[in-house]
Short mmCIF file of C-alpha atoms in Angstrom, two decimals:
data_model
loop_
_atom_site.label_atom_id
_atom_site.label_comp_id
_atom_site.label_asym_id
_atom_site.label_seq_id
_atom_site.Cartn_x
_atom_site.Cartn_y
_atom_site.Cartn_z
CA MET A 1 130.56 48.99 62.26
CA SER A 2 133.78 46.96 62.22
CA SER A 3 134.02 43.56 63.77
CA SER A 4 136.46 44.90 66.39
CA ASP A 5 133.66 46.95 67.95
CA GLN A 6 131.42 43.91 68.40
CA PRO A 7 131.89 40.56 70.21
CA GLU A 8 133.23 37.93 67.85
CA PRO A 9 130.56 35.37 66.87
CA SER A 10 131.19 31.73 67.40
CA ILE A 11 132.03 30.47 63.90
CA SER A 12 133.55 27.15 63.08
CA ALA A 13 136.97 26.84 61.50
CA THR A 14 135.49 25.71 58.21
CA GLU A 15 133.63 29.02 57.93
CA GLN A 16 136.56 31.29 58.73
CA PRO A 17 137.80 31.68 55.13
CA LEU A 18 134.38 32.98 54.10
CA LEU A 19 134.71 35.96 56.43
CA ALA A 20 137.74 37.38 54.68
CA PRO A 21 137.14 38.94 51.26
CA SER A 22 139.18 37.24 48.57
CA ALA A 23 141.74 38.94 46.36
CA SER A 24 139.56 38.56 43.27
CA TYR A 25 136.68 40.15 45.14
CA SER A 26 138.88 43.09 46.15
CA ASP A 27 139.99 43.56 42.56
CA GLN A 28 136.42 43.44 41.23
CA TYR A 29 134.85 45.57 43.97
CA PRO A 30 137.45 47.98 45.42
CA ALA A 31 134.90 49.40 47.89
CA PRO A 32 133.13 46.91 50.20
CA ILE A 33 129.40 46.48 49.74
CA SER A 34 127.45 48.58 52.23
CA TYR A 35 124.37 50.76 52.50
CA THR A 36 124.61 53.78 50.21
CA HIS A 37 123.14 56.94 51.67
CA SER A 38 121.68 59.86 49.72
CA PRO A 39 122.23 61.43 47.31
CA ARG A 40 122.07 58.50 44.93
CA PRO A 41 122.51 58.67 41.14
CA ILE A 42 119.53 58.08 38.86
CA ARG A 43 119.42 54.47 37.69
CA ASP A 44 117.65 52.74 34.79
CA LEU A 45 116.41 56.03 33.34
CA PRO A 46 114.96 54.48 30.10
CA PHE A 47 112.51 52.34 32.08
CA LEU A 48 111.54 55.33 34.23
CA LEU A 49 110.78 57.38 31.12
CA LEU A 50 108.90 54.50 29.49
CA PHE A 51 106.74 53.98 32.57
CA LEU A 52 105.93 57.69 32.83
CA LEU A 53 105.20 57.96 29.09
CA LEU A 54 102.80 55.01 29.09
CA THR A 55 101.16 56.23 32.29
CA LEU A 56 100.58 59.70 30.85
CA SER A 57 99.21 58.14 27.66
CA THR A 58 96.84 55.93 29.66
CA PHE A 59 95.48 58.85 31.66
CA ALA A 60 95.32 61.23 28.68
CA ILE A 61 93.34 58.78 26.55
CA GLY A 62 91.23 57.91 29.58
CA PHE A 63 90.22 61.52 30.15
CA LEU A 64 89.49 61.79 26.42
CA SER A 65 87.21 58.76 26.62
CA LEU A 66 85.35 60.37 29.53
CA ALA A 67 84.83 63.57 27.55
CA ARG A 68 83.66 61.71 24.42
CA ARG A 69 81.41 59.15 26.09
CA ASN A 70 78.02 58.55 24.53
CA PRO A 71 75.14 58.27 27.04
CA ASP A 72 73.21 56.17 24.53
CA LYS A 73 75.30 53.21 25.76
CA THR A 74 72.86 52.66 28.65
CA LEU A 75 69.78 53.08 26.44
CA VAL A 76 70.55 50.55 23.70
CA SER A 77 67.55 48.38 24.59
CA HIS A 78 65.22 51.37 24.06
CA PHE A 79 66.35 52.05 20.50
CA THR A 80 64.33 50.82 17.50
CA TYR A 81 65.08 50.82 13.82
CA ASN A 82 63.35 53.51 11.75
CA PRO A 83 63.11 52.42 8.08
CA SER A 84 62.42 55.92 6.83
CA LEU A 85 65.62 57.27 8.42
CA SER A 86 67.62 54.04 7.96
CA SER A 87 68.92 54.49 11.51
CA CYS A 88 68.10 53.69 15.12
CA VAL A 89 66.04 56.15 17.15
CA LEU A 90 65.12 56.29 20.82
CA SER A 91 61.60 54.95 21.21
CA ARG A 92 60.86 55.47 24.90
CA SER A 93 62.41 56.78 28.06
CA LEU A 94 64.18 54.69 30.64
CA PRO A 95 61.84 53.56 33.44
CA SER A 96 62.57 54.64 36.96
CA SER A 97 64.54 52.25 39.18
CA PRO A 98 62.54 50.39 41.77
CA PHE A 99 63.05 51.22 45.41
CA LEU A 100 65.53 48.86 47.01
CA SER A 101 64.65 47.97 50.57
CA SER A 102 67.36 47.40 53.11
CA SER A 103 68.28 43.82 53.81
CA THR A 104 68.60 42.20 57.20
CA LEU A 105 71.82 40.61 56.02
CA LEU A 106 73.43 44.00 55.32
CA GLU A 107 72.35 45.28 58.72
CA PHE A 108 74.60 42.69 60.34
CA LEU A 109 77.23 42.27 57.62
CA ILE A 110 78.39 45.90 57.33
CA PRO A 111 78.85 46.50 61.11
CA THR A 112 80.61 43.14 61.47
CA LEU A 113 83.07 43.93 58.67
CA LEU A 114 83.70 47.42 60.08
CA ILE A 115 84.39 46.00 63.54
CA THR A 116 86.72 43.42 62.01
CA LEU A 117 88.54 46.16 60.12
CA LEU A 118 88.93 48.19 63.32
CA LEU A 119 90.17 45.15 65.23
CA SER A 120 92.68 44.20 62.52
CA PRO A 121 95.46 46.63 63.60
CA PRO A 122 95.37 45.52 67.28
CA ILE A 123 95.39 41.88 66.20
CA THR A 124 98.30 42.53 63.84
CA PHE A 125 100.39 44.37 66.42
CA SER A 126 99.60 41.70 69.02
CA LEU A 127 100.79 39.03 66.59
CA LEU A 128 104.00 40.99 66.02
CA PHE A 129 104.53 41.28 69.79
CA LEU A 130 104.04 37.54 70.26
CA LEU A 131 106.40 36.69 67.38
CA ARG A 132 109.05 38.99 68.80
CA HIS A 133 108.95 37.80 72.41
CA PHE A 134 107.19 34.41 72.40
CA ALA A 135 107.72 33.06 68.89
CA LYS A 136 108.61 29.56 70.07
CA HIS A 137 105.56 29.26 72.31
CA LEU A 138 103.21 30.71 69.67
CA ILE A 139 104.43 28.52 66.81
CA TYR A 140 104.51 25.28 68.78
CA ALA A 141 101.05 26.04 70.21
CA SER A 142 99.69 26.83 66.73
CA ILE A 143 101.07 23.80 64.88
CA PRO A 144 98.43 21.35 66.27
CA PHE A 145 95.70 23.77 65.14
CA PHE A 146 97.08 23.58 61.59
CA ILE A 147 95.45 20.12 61.57
CA LEU A 148 92.66 20.43 64.16
CA THR A 149 91.07 23.60 62.72
CA PRO A 150 90.48 22.32 59.16
CA CYS A 151 89.43 18.93 60.56
CA PHE A 152 86.82 20.59 62.76
CA LEU A 153 85.53 22.82 59.94
CA ASN A 154 85.37 19.87 57.55
CA ALA A 155 83.44 17.72 59.99
CA TYR A 156 81.17 20.62 61.00
CA TRP A 157 79.99 21.47 57.48
CA PHE A 158 79.32 17.79 56.78
CA ALA A 159 77.24 17.43 59.94
CA ALA A 160 75.44 20.75 59.37
CA CYS A 161 74.52 19.68 55.85
CA LEU A 162 73.08 16.41 57.17
CA VAL A 163 70.58 18.21 59.44
CA SER A 164 69.73 20.93 56.91
CA ALA A 165 66.88 20.00 54.59
CA GLY A 166 67.88 22.48 51.89
CA CYS A 167 71.51 21.36 51.83
CA HIS A 168 70.46 17.72 51.95
CA LYS A 169 68.41 18.14 48.75
CA ALA A 170 70.80 20.44 46.87
CA PHE A 171 73.97 18.48 47.68
CA PRO A 172 73.63 14.68 47.31
CA LEU A 173 75.23 12.46 49.93
CA THR A 174 77.68 10.92 47.46
CA TYR A 175 79.14 14.29 46.52
CA ARG A 176 79.34 15.30 50.17
CA ILE A 177 81.32 12.20 51.02
CA VAL A 178 83.69 12.82 48.10
CA VAL A 179 84.32 16.40 49.24
CA LEU A 180 84.76 15.26 52.85
CA VAL A 181 87.35 12.66 51.90
CA PHE A 182 89.13 15.03 49.53
CA VAL A 183 89.49 17.70 52.22
CA PHE A 184 90.81 15.13 54.69
CA LEU A 185 93.37 14.06 52.06
CA LEU A 186 94.49 17.70 51.77
CA ILE A 187 94.81 17.84 55.55
CA GLY A 188 96.93 14.69 55.34
CA VAL A 189 99.22 16.46 52.87
CA ILE A 190 99.55 19.37 55.31
CA LEU A 191 100.41 16.92 58.08
CA TRP A 192 103.06 15.31 55.86
CA ILE A 193 104.60 18.73 55.11
CA ILE A 194 104.79 19.52 58.82
CA VAL A 195 106.41 16.18 59.68
CA SER A 196 108.91 16.35 56.80
CA ASN A 197 110.03 19.87 57.82
CA TRP A 198 109.96 19.29 61.58
CA HIS A 199 113.77 19.31 61.89
CA ARG A 200 113.79 22.85 60.45
CA VAL A 201 111.21 24.36 62.76
CA GLU A 202 113.59 25.35 65.57
CA LEU A 203 115.90 27.39 63.33
CA THR A 204 112.92 28.90 61.52
CA ILE A 205 111.52 30.07 64.86
CA GLN A 206 114.76 31.91 65.59
CA ILE A 207 114.74 33.51 62.13
CA VAL A 208 111.12 34.63 62.47
CA GLN A 209 111.77 35.99 65.96
CA ALA A 210 114.85 37.94 64.81
CA SER A 211 112.98 39.35 61.83
CA ALA A 212 109.98 40.27 64.00
CA ALA A 213 112.38 42.19 66.25
CA ALA A 214 113.73 43.98 63.17
CA LEU A 215 110.20 44.87 62.07
CA ALA A 216 109.30 46.05 65.57
CA GLU A 217 112.33 48.38 65.49
CA ASN A 218 110.90 49.82 62.27
CA ILE A 219 107.24 49.68 63.27
CA SER A 220 106.43 52.71 61.11
CA LEU A 221 106.56 50.37 58.09
CA LEU A 222 103.27 48.80 59.18
CA LEU A 223 101.69 52.25 59.24
CA VAL A 224 103.13 53.76 56.07
CA LEU A 225 102.98 50.79 53.68
CA PRO A 226 99.17 50.31 53.88
CA LEU A 227 98.74 54.06 53.33
CA LEU A 228 101.03 53.82 50.33
CA LEU A 229 98.93 50.96 48.96
CA LEU A 230 95.72 52.92 49.58
CA LEU A 231 97.19 55.97 47.84
CA TYR A 232 98.07 53.86 44.80
CA ALA A 233 94.54 52.42 44.72
CA LEU A 234 92.96 55.88 44.84
CA VAL A 235 95.35 57.77 42.56
CA TYR A 236 96.23 55.15 39.94
CA PHE A 237 94.30 51.88 40.01
CA THR A 238 90.76 53.22 40.52
CA PRO A 239 90.99 55.98 37.86
CA VAL A 240 92.29 53.52 35.25
CA VAL A 241 89.46 51.09 36.04
CA VAL A 242 86.97 53.97 35.67
CA PHE A 243 88.60 54.88 32.34
CA LEU A 244 88.17 51.30 31.16
CA VAL A 245 84.49 51.31 32.08
CA PHE A 246 83.72 54.60 30.34
CA ALA A 247 85.90 53.75 27.35
CA THR A 248 83.21 51.25 26.36
CA TRP A 249 80.80 54.22 26.16
CA ASN A 250 82.68 55.54 23.12
CA GLY A 251 80.69 54.40 20.12
CA LYS A 252 77.19 54.62 18.69
CA VAL A 253 73.99 52.67 18.23
CA VAL A 254 73.87 51.15 14.75
CA PRO A 255 71.35 48.93 12.93
CA ARG A 256 72.39 45.38 12.09
CA ALA A 257 70.56 42.96 9.80
CA HIS A 258 69.47 39.79 11.57
CA LYS A 259 67.31 37.16 9.80
CA GLY A 260 65.73 39.71 7.51
CA PHE A 261 65.10 42.22 10.27
CA TYR A 262 67.15 45.11 11.65
CA LYS A 263 68.26 45.20 15.27
CA CYS A 264 69.85 48.12 17.10
CA GLU A 265 73.20 47.24 18.66
CA TRP A 266 76.03 49.12 20.30
CA LYS A 267 79.19 49.45 18.21
CA GLU A 268 82.38 50.52 19.99
CA ASP A 269 85.00 52.67 18.32
CA ARG A 270 87.93 50.73 16.92
CA TRP A 271 90.51 52.35 19.19
CA ILE A 272 88.85 50.94 22.32
CA GLN A 273 90.50 47.51 22.03
CA TRP A 274 93.94 49.12 21.74
CA TYR A 275 93.27 51.30 24.76
CA PHE A 276 92.11 48.25 26.71
CA ALA A 277 95.40 46.51 25.92
CA LEU A 278 97.41 49.56 27.02
CA ALA A 279 95.39 50.09 30.21
CA VAL A 280 95.49 46.44 31.27
CA ILE A 281 99.25 46.27 30.67
CA MET A 282 99.75 49.42 32.75
CA LEU A 283 97.52 48.07 35.51
CA LEU A 284 99.67 44.94 35.70
CA TRP A 285 102.93 46.88 35.45
CA SER A 286 101.91 49.52 38.00
CA ALA A 287 100.65 46.90 40.47
CA ALA A 288 103.89 44.93 40.18
CA THR A 289 105.88 48.17 40.47
CA MET A 290 104.01 49.09 43.63
CA ILE A 291 104.79 45.66 45.09
CA GLU A 292 108.47 46.11 44.26
CA ALA A 293 108.44 49.66 45.61
CA GLN A 294 107.20 48.36 48.96
CA VAL A 295 109.93 45.71 48.96
CA TYR A 296 112.44 48.45 48.17
CA VAL A 297 111.20 50.63 51.06
CA ILE A 298 111.23 47.69 53.48
CA SER A 299 114.74 46.63 52.47
CA GLY A 300 116.14 50.15 52.57
CA THR A 301 114.63 50.91 55.98
CA VAL A 302 115.70 47.60 57.54
CA ALA A 303 119.21 47.88 56.05
CA GLN A 304 119.73 51.32 57.60
CA TRP A 305 118.71 49.93 60.97
CA TYR A 306 120.87 46.83 60.49
CA PHE A 307 124.08 48.69 59.63
CA THR A 308 123.58 51.37 62.29
CA PRO A 309 125.66 50.80 65.49
CA GLU A 310 123.77 49.44 68.47
CA VAL A 311 124.38 52.58 70.52
CA SER A 312 122.46 54.80 68.06
CA ARG A 313 119.33 54.73 65.92
CA PRO A 314 118.99 55.58 62.23
CA LYS A 315 117.45 58.96 61.50
CA ARG A 316 114.64 59.33 58.96
CA SER A 317 115.35 55.90 57.52
CA LEU A 318 111.81 55.38 56.22
CA ARG A 319 111.69 58.85 54.68
CA SER A 320 114.99 58.36 52.87
CA SER A 321 113.87 54.93 51.60
CA LEU A 322 110.65 56.41 50.24
CA ARG A 323 112.61 59.24 48.61
CA ASN A 324 115.01 56.79 46.97
CA ALA A 325 112.26 54.39 45.85
CA PHE A 326 110.21 57.11 44.13
CA GLY A 327 113.20 59.23 43.19
CA PRO A 328 116.55 58.17 41.72
CA SER A 329 115.77 54.44 41.95
CA PHE A 330 112.25 54.54 40.53
CA GLY A 331 113.62 53.40 37.17
CA THR A 332 115.07 50.32 38.88
CA VAL A 333 111.78 49.72 40.68
CA SER A 334 109.88 50.05 37.39
CA PHE A 335 112.30 47.66 35.66
CA SER A 336 111.85 45.14 38.46
CA GLY A 337 108.07 45.57 38.32
CA MET A 338 108.12 44.98 34.57
CA VAL A 339 110.06 41.72 35.03
CA LEU A 340 107.77 40.62 37.87
CA GLY A 341 104.63 41.50 35.90
CA ALA A 342 105.89 39.72 32.78
CA VAL A 343 106.77 36.59 34.76
CA ARG A 344 103.36 36.43 36.39
CA LEU A 345 101.58 37.15 33.11
CA VAL A 346 103.43 34.34 31.33
CA ARG A 347 102.68 32.00 34.23
CA ILE A 348 98.97 32.86 34.01
CA VAL A 349 99.00 32.20 30.26
CA LEU A 350 100.74 28.84 30.79
CA ASP A 351 98.26 27.84 33.50
CA ALA A 352 95.34 28.82 31.27
CA ALA A 353 96.78 26.83 28.38
CA LYS A 354 97.26 23.84 30.67
CA GLN A 355 93.63 24.00 31.82
CA GLU A 356 92.43 24.19 28.23
CA ARG A 357 94.76 21.30 27.33
CA GLU A 358 96.42 23.27 24.58
CA LEU A 359 99.87 21.96 25.51
CA ARG A 360 100.06 18.48 24.07
CA GLY A 361 102.85 16.17 23.09
CA CYS A 362 106.38 15.60 24.32
CA ILE A 363 107.79 18.79 22.75
CA ALA A 364 105.09 20.91 24.35
CA LEU A 365 105.80 19.29 27.72
CA ILE A 366 109.53 20.03 27.38
CA LEU A 367 108.79 23.63 26.44
CA LYS A 368 106.52 23.99 29.46
CA CYS A 369 109.18 22.59 31.80
CA CYS A 370 111.79 24.97 30.35
CA ALA A 371 109.38 27.87 30.72
CA ASP A 372 108.64 26.95 34.35
CA PHE A 373 112.36 26.73 35.10
CA LEU A 374 113.09 30.11 33.48
CA LEU A 375 110.15 31.74 35.26
CA SER A 376 111.32 30.39 38.63
CA ALA A 377 114.86 31.61 37.94
CA PHE A 378 113.64 35.07 36.93
CA ASN A 379 111.40 35.24 39.98
CA PHE A 380 114.25 34.30 42.32
CA VAL A 381 116.79 36.68 40.79
CA ASN A 382 114.28 39.52 40.67
CA LYS A 383 113.30 39.01 44.30
CA PHE A 384 116.77 39.48 45.76
CA THR A 385 117.77 42.01 43.12
CA ILE A 386 115.39 44.65 44.47
CA ASN A 387 116.60 43.96 48.03
CA PHE A 388 120.18 44.54 46.96
CA ALA A 389 119.28 47.63 44.90
CA ALA A 390 117.54 49.17 47.91
CA ILE A 391 120.68 48.71 49.99
CA THR A 392 123.34 49.79 47.50
CA GLY A 393 121.47 52.04 45.06
CA GLU A 394 122.79 50.05 42.08
CA GLY A 395 120.85 49.60 38.83
CA TYR A 396 118.77 46.51 38.13
CA CYS A 397 121.22 44.54 36.00
CA SER A 398 124.17 45.41 38.21
CA SER A 399 122.20 44.43 41.33
CA ALA A 400 121.17 41.12 39.79
CA LYS A 401 124.76 40.23 38.96
CA MET A 402 126.19 41.37 42.30
CA THR A 403 123.45 39.61 44.28
CA TYR A 404 124.09 36.31 42.55
CA GLU A 405 127.84 36.62 43.07
CA LEU A 406 127.37 37.67 46.69
CA LEU A 407 125.28 34.60 47.53
CA LYS A 408 127.42 32.20 45.52
CA ARG A 409 130.67 33.58 46.95
CA ASN A 410 129.42 32.96 50.48
CA LEU A 411 127.77 29.60 49.72
CA LEU A 412 124.36 30.96 50.68
CA SER A 413 120.88 29.97 49.56
CA ALA A 414 117.57 31.31 50.85
CA VAL A 415 115.21 28.51 49.86
CA PHE A 416 115.13 27.21 53.42
CA VAL A 417 114.24 30.60 54.92
CA GLU A 418 111.59 31.35 52.32
CA THR A 419 109.60 28.12 52.27
CA VAL A 420 109.46 27.07 55.92
CA SER A 421 108.95 30.51 57.48
CA THR A 422 106.23 31.39 54.96
CA ARG A 423 104.36 28.14 55.60
CA LEU A 424 104.50 28.55 59.37
CA LEU A 425 103.33 32.16 59.26
CA ALA A 426 100.57 31.30 56.79
CA GLY A 427 99.41 28.51 59.11
CA ILE A 428 99.30 30.88 62.09
CA VAL A 429 97.31 33.43 60.09
CA PHE A 430 94.85 30.74 58.99
CA VAL A 431 94.33 29.57 62.58
CA ILE A 432 93.81 33.09 63.94
CA SER A 433 91.38 34.03 61.15
CA SER A 434 89.44 30.78 61.55
CA LEU A 435 89.10 31.16 65.32
CA TYR A 436 87.94 34.74 64.84
CA ALA A 437 85.36 33.68 62.25
CA ILE A 438 84.07 30.95 64.58
CA LEU A 439 83.77 33.53 67.37
CA VAL A 440 81.82 35.86 65.06
CA TYR A 441 79.50 33.00 64.11
CA VAL A 442 78.80 32.12 67.75
CA ILE A 443 78.10 35.74 68.73
CA LEU A 444 75.79 36.41 65.78
CA ARG A 445 73.95 33.13 66.27
CA ALA A 446 73.16 34.16 69.84
CA THR A 447 72.28 37.81 69.15
CA SER A 448 70.80 37.93 65.62
CA SER A 449 67.91 36.49 63.66
CA LEU A 450 70.11 35.34 60.76
CA ASN A 451 69.91 31.72 59.68
CA THR A 452 72.05 30.40 56.84
CA GLU A 453 73.30 33.96 56.24
CA LEU A 454 75.47 33.48 59.32
CA TYR A 455 77.85 31.35 57.29
CA LEU A 456 78.25 34.11 54.70
CA VAL A 457 78.95 36.77 57.33
CA ALA A 458 81.48 34.53 59.11
CA ALA A 459 83.16 33.64 55.80
CA LEU A 460 83.49 37.30 54.77
CA THR A 461 84.97 38.28 58.14
CA TRP A 462 87.41 35.39 57.77
CA VAL A 463 88.42 36.63 54.32
CA LEU A 464 88.86 40.23 55.53
CA LEU A 465 91.02 39.33 58.52
CA MET A 466 92.93 36.81 56.41
CA VAL A 467 93.78 39.50 53.84
CA VAL A 468 95.01 41.92 56.51
CA LEU A 469 97.14 39.32 58.30
CA CYS A 470 98.50 37.94 55.02
CA TYR A 471 99.68 41.44 54.19
CA PHE A 472 101.46 41.50 57.54
CA VAL A 473 103.07 38.16 56.68
CA HIS A 474 104.09 39.60 53.30
CA VAL A 475 105.84 42.50 55.05
CA LEU A 476 107.53 40.16 57.54
CA ASP A 477 108.69 37.87 54.71
CA ASN A 478 110.31 40.85 53.01
CA VAL A 479 111.99 41.79 56.29
CA ILE A 480 113.38 38.25 56.50
CA ASP A 481 114.78 38.58 52.97
CA ALA A 482 116.23 42.04 53.66
CA VAL A 483 117.94 40.87 56.85
CA TYR A 484 119.25 37.85 54.95
CA ILE A 485 120.90 40.05 52.32
CA CYS A 486 122.32 42.30 55.07
CA TYR A 487 123.76 39.21 56.76
CA ALA A 488 125.28 38.11 53.45
CA ILE A 489 126.94 41.53 53.07
CA ASP A 490 128.23 41.30 56.64
CA ARG A 491 129.58 37.85 55.97
CA ASP A 492 131.19 39.01 52.73
CA ARG A 493 132.94 41.91 54.45
CA GLY A 494 133.98 39.90 57.51
CA ASP A 495 131.89 42.22 59.67
CA VAL A 496 129.20 41.76 62.33
CA SER A 497 126.71 44.63 62.48
CA LYS A 498 123.97 42.96 64.55
CA ASP A 499 125.45 40.12 66.57
CA HIS A 500 122.15 38.61 67.77
CA ILE A 501 120.90 38.37 64.17
CA TYR A 502 124.26 37.12 62.87
CA GLN A 503 124.23 34.29 65.41
CA VAL A 504 120.85 33.15 64.07
CA TYR A 505 121.50 33.40 60.33
CA VAL A 506 124.95 31.81 60.56
CA GLN A 507 123.17 28.54 61.39
CA LEU A 508 121.58 28.40 57.94
CA PRO A 509 122.73 25.45 55.82
CA LYS A 510 125.35 26.34 53.23
CA ASN A 511 125.03 25.70 49.50
CA ARG A 512 128.26 23.77 48.94
CA ASN A 513 127.69 23.41 45.19
CA GLN A 514 128.93 26.82 44.06
CA GLY A 515 128.29 26.07 40.44
CA SER A 516 124.66 25.20 40.95
CA SER A 517 121.73 27.53 40.78
CA LEU A 518 120.64 29.20 43.95
CA VAL A 519 117.00 28.87 43.15
#
């Protein structure tokens, strides 16, 4: 939609030149950046073929390991060495498993988790409704609980441990005081973060509210994305994990000399370690690719809604985004997933090396700082690259370059949007999950015969609801990023597609240092 069809936003004179594309921009990109509808060309084909080849290899070898598995793996302890045969033989049969009686804990735990799982969708949709219509009231009402809730929980466990004889003996008073003080120090850090970012809260509320409205207009995302994740878990992740388990069954029982005697031990085939490496790499790559595919679907769906005129609604936007993500752009998604997986793997290795104190000396410290900087840069570029690719259908490298130039050309940086909104939403999710867990604890204490098991049930319900709501926050964060890129495209073209969103995002602080990194 052209800017003549929409009311002109109130933009200061200093921002007017940014609304008109420059001559160099027109020479470099003859056609303005906009959403590219189907059919789209196939992008990053080599990475698509590589992903499919390694996936087929993982599954083919996995099925082979299932067919060749040796049941003696589970009977190793019942093998003895036979000197006359110079081999291990089965000495006795496996005893029958004892009958496992049902536990009182499970009788309350399983129904409680099922009820929590059933209540999760209503809680999620209610949170979305509140963020869309009453974001300011909800956030300002929740901020005090960011401090009060952990303070209450910290004081409660300390008091409960004082009156509990078992806890009093197992956990000395000195250690309890140290933990109590440490947690209060962490709460003080949270309070400092809130105070230091207080001047940004008002704008962040408007951004969250606008993005919640965008997500509500594409509510089908909250229904399809979890199903997509479940499908991946059933079709890809679970089979590969099963293959890894049964791959260890490929081998034989062999005798080994030990202090003059022979013991029967399990010896795996040599190819198992290579298959483990392949399967673990593909698990990491496929998981990262699925994350990027969901970002792609969110960005494509939101972009179609954003660039559609107000008087009409996009048709089959989610379906077309899914078709593009797992069709012509799956090579781009796989490439992005490979970069994301590699970045996270390197970060895990660096963290493990730091814990083991393997990085020593000034040179090692410099190398670690350089690695952290490069990982942060890759993570930032990769994040907005997949948003841009979902909108334009460009390849990975082209999207990375065009995204960087788009943000730099318009003096934009998304650090403000990312950090503050994510912290606020995470705080709200923590408060809601904690209050729900406290409610579960009170109800079970009044209606059940559980004692200390109550804490375990309440903690598990807290974890379950926290995971569900954190996934909702993850989706909403991606909507914020997608809308941000759409706003940047609008700003670059001198257009206003959604005026109420433009008026919010135009208040973001500008990155005046064009030569600096946008990270």
